[in-house]
Coordinates of C-alpha atoms in Angstrom, one line a residue:
M312 CA 32.5 86.5 5.0
K313 CA 34.2 83.3 6.7
A314 CA 32.0 80.3 7.3
S315 CA 32.1 78.9 11.0
P316 CA 34.2 75.7 11.9
K317 CA 30.5 74.5 12.9
S318 CA 28.8 74.9 9.9
A319 CA 31.6 73.7 7.8
G320 CA 31.9 70.3 9.8
A321 CA 27.7 70.2 9.5
R322 CA 28.1 70.3 5.7
S323 CA 31.1 67.9 5.4
A324 CA 29.4 65.4 7.7
G325 CA 25.8 65.6 5.8
P326 CA 26.9 63.4 2.7
A327 CA 28.8 60.9 5.1
S328 CA 25.8 60.9 7.2
T329 CA 23.1 60.3 4.3
S330 CA 25.5 57.7 2.8
A331 CA 25.5 55.8 6.1
G332 CA 21.8 56.2 6.5
A333 CA 21.3 54.7 3.1
R334 CA 23.4 51.9 3.6
S335 CA 21.8 51.1 6.7
A336 CA 18.4 51.2 5.1
D337 CA 19.4 48.8 2.3
A338 CA 21.0 46.6 4.9
A339 CA 17.5 46.6 6.8
S340 CA 15.5 46.3 3.5
A341 CA 17.9 42.9 2.7
G342 CA 17.3 41.5 6.2
T343 CA 13.5 42.1 5.6
T344 CA 13.6 40.3 2.3
S345 CA 15.6 37.3 3.8
A346 CA 13.3 37.1 6.4
D347 CA 10.0 37.3 4.2
P348 CA 8.3 34.2 4.6
T349 CA 6.9 34.8 1.1
S350 CA 10.4 34.6 -0.4
S351 CA 11.8 31.5 -2.2
G352 CA 13.8 30.2 0.6
G353 CA 10.6 30.5 2.9
K354 CA 8.5 28.6 0.1
S355 CA 11.1 25.9 0.0
A356 CA 11.1 25.4 3.9
R357 CA 7.3 25.3 4.0
A358 CA 7.6 22.4 1.2
K359 CA 10.1 20.8 2.8
S360 CA 8.2 20.8 6.1
A361 CA 5.1 19.6 4.3
A362 CA 6.9 16.7 2.5
A363 CA 8.4 15.3 5.7
P364 CA 5.2 14.2 7.3
R365 CA 4.1 12.7 4.0
A366 CA 7.4 10.7 3.6
A367 CA 7.0 9.6 7.3
G368 CA 3.6 8.4 6.6
D369 CA 4.6 6.6 3.3
A370 CA 7.5 4.9 5.5
R371 CA 4.9 3.9 8.1
A372 CA 2.6 2.4 5.6
F373 CA 5.4 0.5 3.9
A374 CA 6.5 -1.0 7.3
L375 CA 3.0 -1.9 8.1
A376 CA 2.4 -3.7 4.8
L377 CA 5.9 -5.4 5.1
A378 CA 4.9 -6.6 8.6
A379 CA 1.6 -8.0 7.4
A380 CA 3.2 -9.9 4.2
L381 CA 6.1 -11.4 6.6
C382 CA 3.2 -12.3 9.2
C383 CA 1.3 -14.0 6.4
V384 CA 4.0 -16.0 4.8
A385 CA 5.7 -16.7 8.3
A386 CA 2.3 -18.1 9.7
L387 CA 1.7 -20.1 6.5
L388 CA 5.4 -21.9 6.7
G389 CA 5.2 -22.2 10.7
F390 CA 1.8 -23.6 11.1
G391 CA 2.3 -25.9 7.9
A392 CA 5.4 -27.2 9.4
A393 CA 3.7 -27.7 12.7
L394 CA 1.1 -30.0 11.1
E395 CA 1.8 -33.5 11.0
G396 CA 1.5 -34.8 7.1
Y397 CA 0.8 -31.0 5.7
S398 CA 2.6 -30.5 2.5
H399 CA 2.8 -26.9 0.7
W400 CA 2.7 -29.1 -2.5
Q401 CA -0.5 -30.8 -2.1
H402 CA -2.5 -28.9 0.4
P403 CA -4.2 -25.4 0.2
P404 CA -3.4 -22.5 2.6
G405 CA -6.9 -22.7 3.9
L406 CA -6.7 -26.1 5.5
L407 CA -4.2 -24.9 8.1
G408 CA -7.4 -22.8 9.4
A409 CA -10.1 -25.4 8.8
R410 CA -12.3 -26.7 11.6
G411 CA -10.9 -29.5 13.8
I412 CA -7.2 -28.7 12.8
P413 CA -5.0 -27.8 15.8
R414 CA -4.0 -24.2 16.1
A415 CA -6.6 -23.2 13.3
L416 CA -7.5 -20.1 15.4
A417 CA -4.2 -18.6 15.6
F418 CA -3.4 -19.4 12.1
N419 CA -6.8 -17.6 10.9
L420 CA -5.9 -14.5 12.8
L421 CA -2.1 -14.4 11.8
G422 CA -2.4 -15.7 8.0
Y423 CA -5.8 -14.2 7.2
V424 CA -7.5 -11.6 9.1
G425 CA -4.4 -9.4 10.5
P426 CA -3.0 -9.4 7.2
G427 CA -6.2 -8.9 5.4
L428 CA -6.9 -5.6 7.6
V429 CA -3.6 -4.3 7.3
L430 CA -3.7 -4.4 3.8
A431 CA -7.2 -3.3 3.3
W432 CA -5.9 0.0 5.1
V433 CA -3.1 0.2 2.7
A434 CA -5.8 0.1 -0.2
W435 CA -7.9 2.8 1.4
R436 CA -4.5 4.8 1.7
L437 CA -4.3 4.0 -2.2
A438 CA -8.1 5.4 -2.9
E439 CA -7.0 8.6 -0.8
A440 CA -3.9 9.1 -3.0
A441 CA -5.7 8.4 -6.1
R442 CA -8.2 11.3 -5.9
G443 CA -6.1 13.6 -8.1
Q444 CA -5.8 10.6 -10.8
R445 CA -8.4 9.2 -12.7
A446 CA -11.9 7.9 -11.7
L447 CA -10.6 4.1 -12.7
A448 CA -7.4 4.6 -10.6
R449 CA -9.9 5.2 -7.4
I450 CA -12.1 2.3 -8.7
G451 CA -9.1 0.1 -8.9
A452 CA -7.9 1.1 -5.4
W453 CA -11.4 0.0 -4.0
L454 CA -11.6 -3.3 -5.6
W455 CA -7.8 -3.8 -3.9
L456 CA -9.9 -2.8 -0.7
W457 CA -12.2 -5.6 -1.4
S458 CA -9.7 -7.9 -2.2
A459 CA -7.9 -7.3 0.8
L460 CA -11.2 -7.9 2.9
A461 CA -11.9 -11.0 1.0
W462 CA -8.5 -12.3 2.2
A463 CA -9.2 -11.5 5.8
A464 CA -12.8 -13.3 5.2
Q465 CA -11.2 -16.7 4.7
G466 CA -10.1 -16.6 8.2
I467 CA -13.8 -15.9 9.6
V468 CA -15.5 -18.4 7.4
V469 CA -13.3 -21.5 7.5
L470 CA -13.2 -24.7 5.6
D471 CA -15.0 -27.8 6.9
P472 CA -12.5 -30.5 5.8
R473 CA -15.1 -33.3 6.6
D474 CA -17.8 -31.6 4.4
L475 CA -16.6 -29.5 1.6
D476 CA -20.4 -29.0 0.4
A477 CA -21.0 -27.5 3.7
Q478 CA -22.2 -23.7 3.7
A479 CA -18.7 -22.6 5.8
S480 CA -16.9 -24.2 3.0
R481 CA -18.7 -22.9 0.2
L482 CA -18.3 -19.1 1.8
H483 CA -14.8 -19.9 2.3
A484 CA -14.6 -20.9 -1.4
L485 CA -16.6 -17.6 -2.3
A486 CA -14.1 -15.5 -0.2
W487 CA -11.3 -16.9 -2.1
L488 CA -12.9 -16.2 -5.5
L489 CA -13.7 -12.9 -4.6
W490 CA -10.2 -12.3 -3.4
W491 CA -8.4 -12.8 -6.6
L492 CA -11.6 -11.7 -8.9
A493 CA -11.6 -8.4 -7.1
F494 CA -7.7 -7.8 -7.2
A495 CA -6.9 -8.8 -10.9
P496 CA -9.5 -6.0 -12.5
G497 CA -8.3 -3.4 -10.1
A498 CA -4.7 -3.9 -11.0
A499 CA -5.6 -3.4 -14.9
L500 CA -7.4 -0.1 -13.8
L501 CA -4.6 1.1 -11.6
A502 CA -2.2 0.1 -14.5
W503 CA -4.2 1.9 -17.1
S504 CA -4.5 5.3 -14.9
A505 CA -0.8 5.0 -14.2
L506 CA 0.0 6.0 -18.0
A507 CA -1.4 9.5 -17.6
A508 CA 0.5 9.7 -14.0
P509 CA 4.2 9.5 -14.7
A510 CA 5.0 9.2 -10.7
W511 CA 2.7 6.1 -10.6
R512 CA 4.2 4.2 -13.8
R513 CA 6.4 2.0 -11.6
F514 CA 3.6 1.0 -9.5
G515 CA 1.4 0.7 -12.3
A516 CA 3.9 -1.9 -13.9
I517 CA 4.3 -3.9 -10.8
A518 CA 0.4 -3.9 -10.5
L519 CA 0.1 -5.3 -13.9
A520 CA 2.7 -7.9 -13.3
A521 CA 1.2 -9.1 -10.3
A522 CA -2.4 -9.5 -11.7
A523 CA -1.2 -11.4 -14.7
V524 CA 0.8 -13.7 -12.1
V525 CA -2.2 -14.0 -10.0
G526 CA -4.8 -14.6 -12.7
L527 CA -2.7 -17.1 -14.9
A528 CA -2.0 -19.3 -11.6
V529 CA -5.5 -19.3 -10.5
I530 CA -6.8 -20.3 -14.0
A531 CA -4.2 -22.8 -14.7
A532 CA -4.9 -24.5 -11.5
D533 CA -8.6 -24.4 -12.0
A534 CA -7.8 -26.0 -15.5
R535 CA -5.3 -28.5 -13.9
L536 CA -2.4 -27.4 -16.3
V537 CA -0.4 -26.9 -12.8
P538 CA -0.6 -28.6 -9.3
A539 CA -3.2 -26.1 -7.3
A540 CA -1.3 -25.9 -4.0
P541 CA 2.0 -24.2 -5.3
A542 CA 0.0 -22.1 -7.7
Q543 CA -2.0 -20.9 -4.7
R544 CA 1.2 -19.8 -3.4
V545 CA 2.8 -18.2 -6.4
A546 CA -0.6 -16.0 -6.4
L547 CA -0.4 -15.0 -3.0
L548 CA 3.4 -13.6 -3.2
A549 CA 2.6 -11.8 -6.2
W550 CA -0.5 -10.3 -4.3
L551 CA 1.4 -9.4 -1.4
A552 CA 4.1 -7.8 -3.5
A553 CA 1.6 -5.5 -5.0
Y554 CA 0.6 -4.1 -2.0
L555 CA 3.9 -3.8 -0.8
A556 CA 4.4 -1.7 -3.9
A557 CA 1.0 0.2 -3.4
A558 CA 2.4 1.3 0.0
R559 CA 5.1 3.0 -1.7
A560 CA 3.0 4.8 -4.2
P561 CA 3.3 8.6 -4.2
R562 CA 0.7 10.5 -2.6

């Protein structure tokens, strides 16, 4: 008995259609795998998208910290040059904002209050970033926040050059004391905590070096081993550099 051409064509077309269907199914499964958001490509895309806002935030924090540091230094240099008889080798920075000094309010805002508040925000961000670190790191970051607020306070409780024993002058000296006494131990705590966090080791080294410079400059000036005015400016520059490094610390 002869097979009909139709049945033969159906039998010959069967394997071809089966293989074609298998190929299309494989292609569909491959497309599904590549589009699956749980695949490695999807995970890396999500990681990149999450890292982008963090990187932008770090860049914004560094830009603000840099602007605050430059504003502080520019105010010290500019108002110092504008005040007749003022010398950076003989007079403290606080004299530019003292009572009765021309443009004292402007200097206090640009040299003390504004930079101090911005750097306090940088220290607050550092405390938030230290949540995954040791408890000592969070304590050190909070000490840095108090140091920045103490710097801002020097522009609010100003010196009275006619009476250095007046209450305002004493409060200004207290704010200066709190400024460096909060900063140096905080830097030591941050540097110690950085030993257990490889991503923070560079920042920890900068913080420790800045604390050493600030502490030595202030103590040497109080002991009259070096002129007080230049030592205060060296301490200020080291302090500003440490906060710039804090703004770049990994989160």
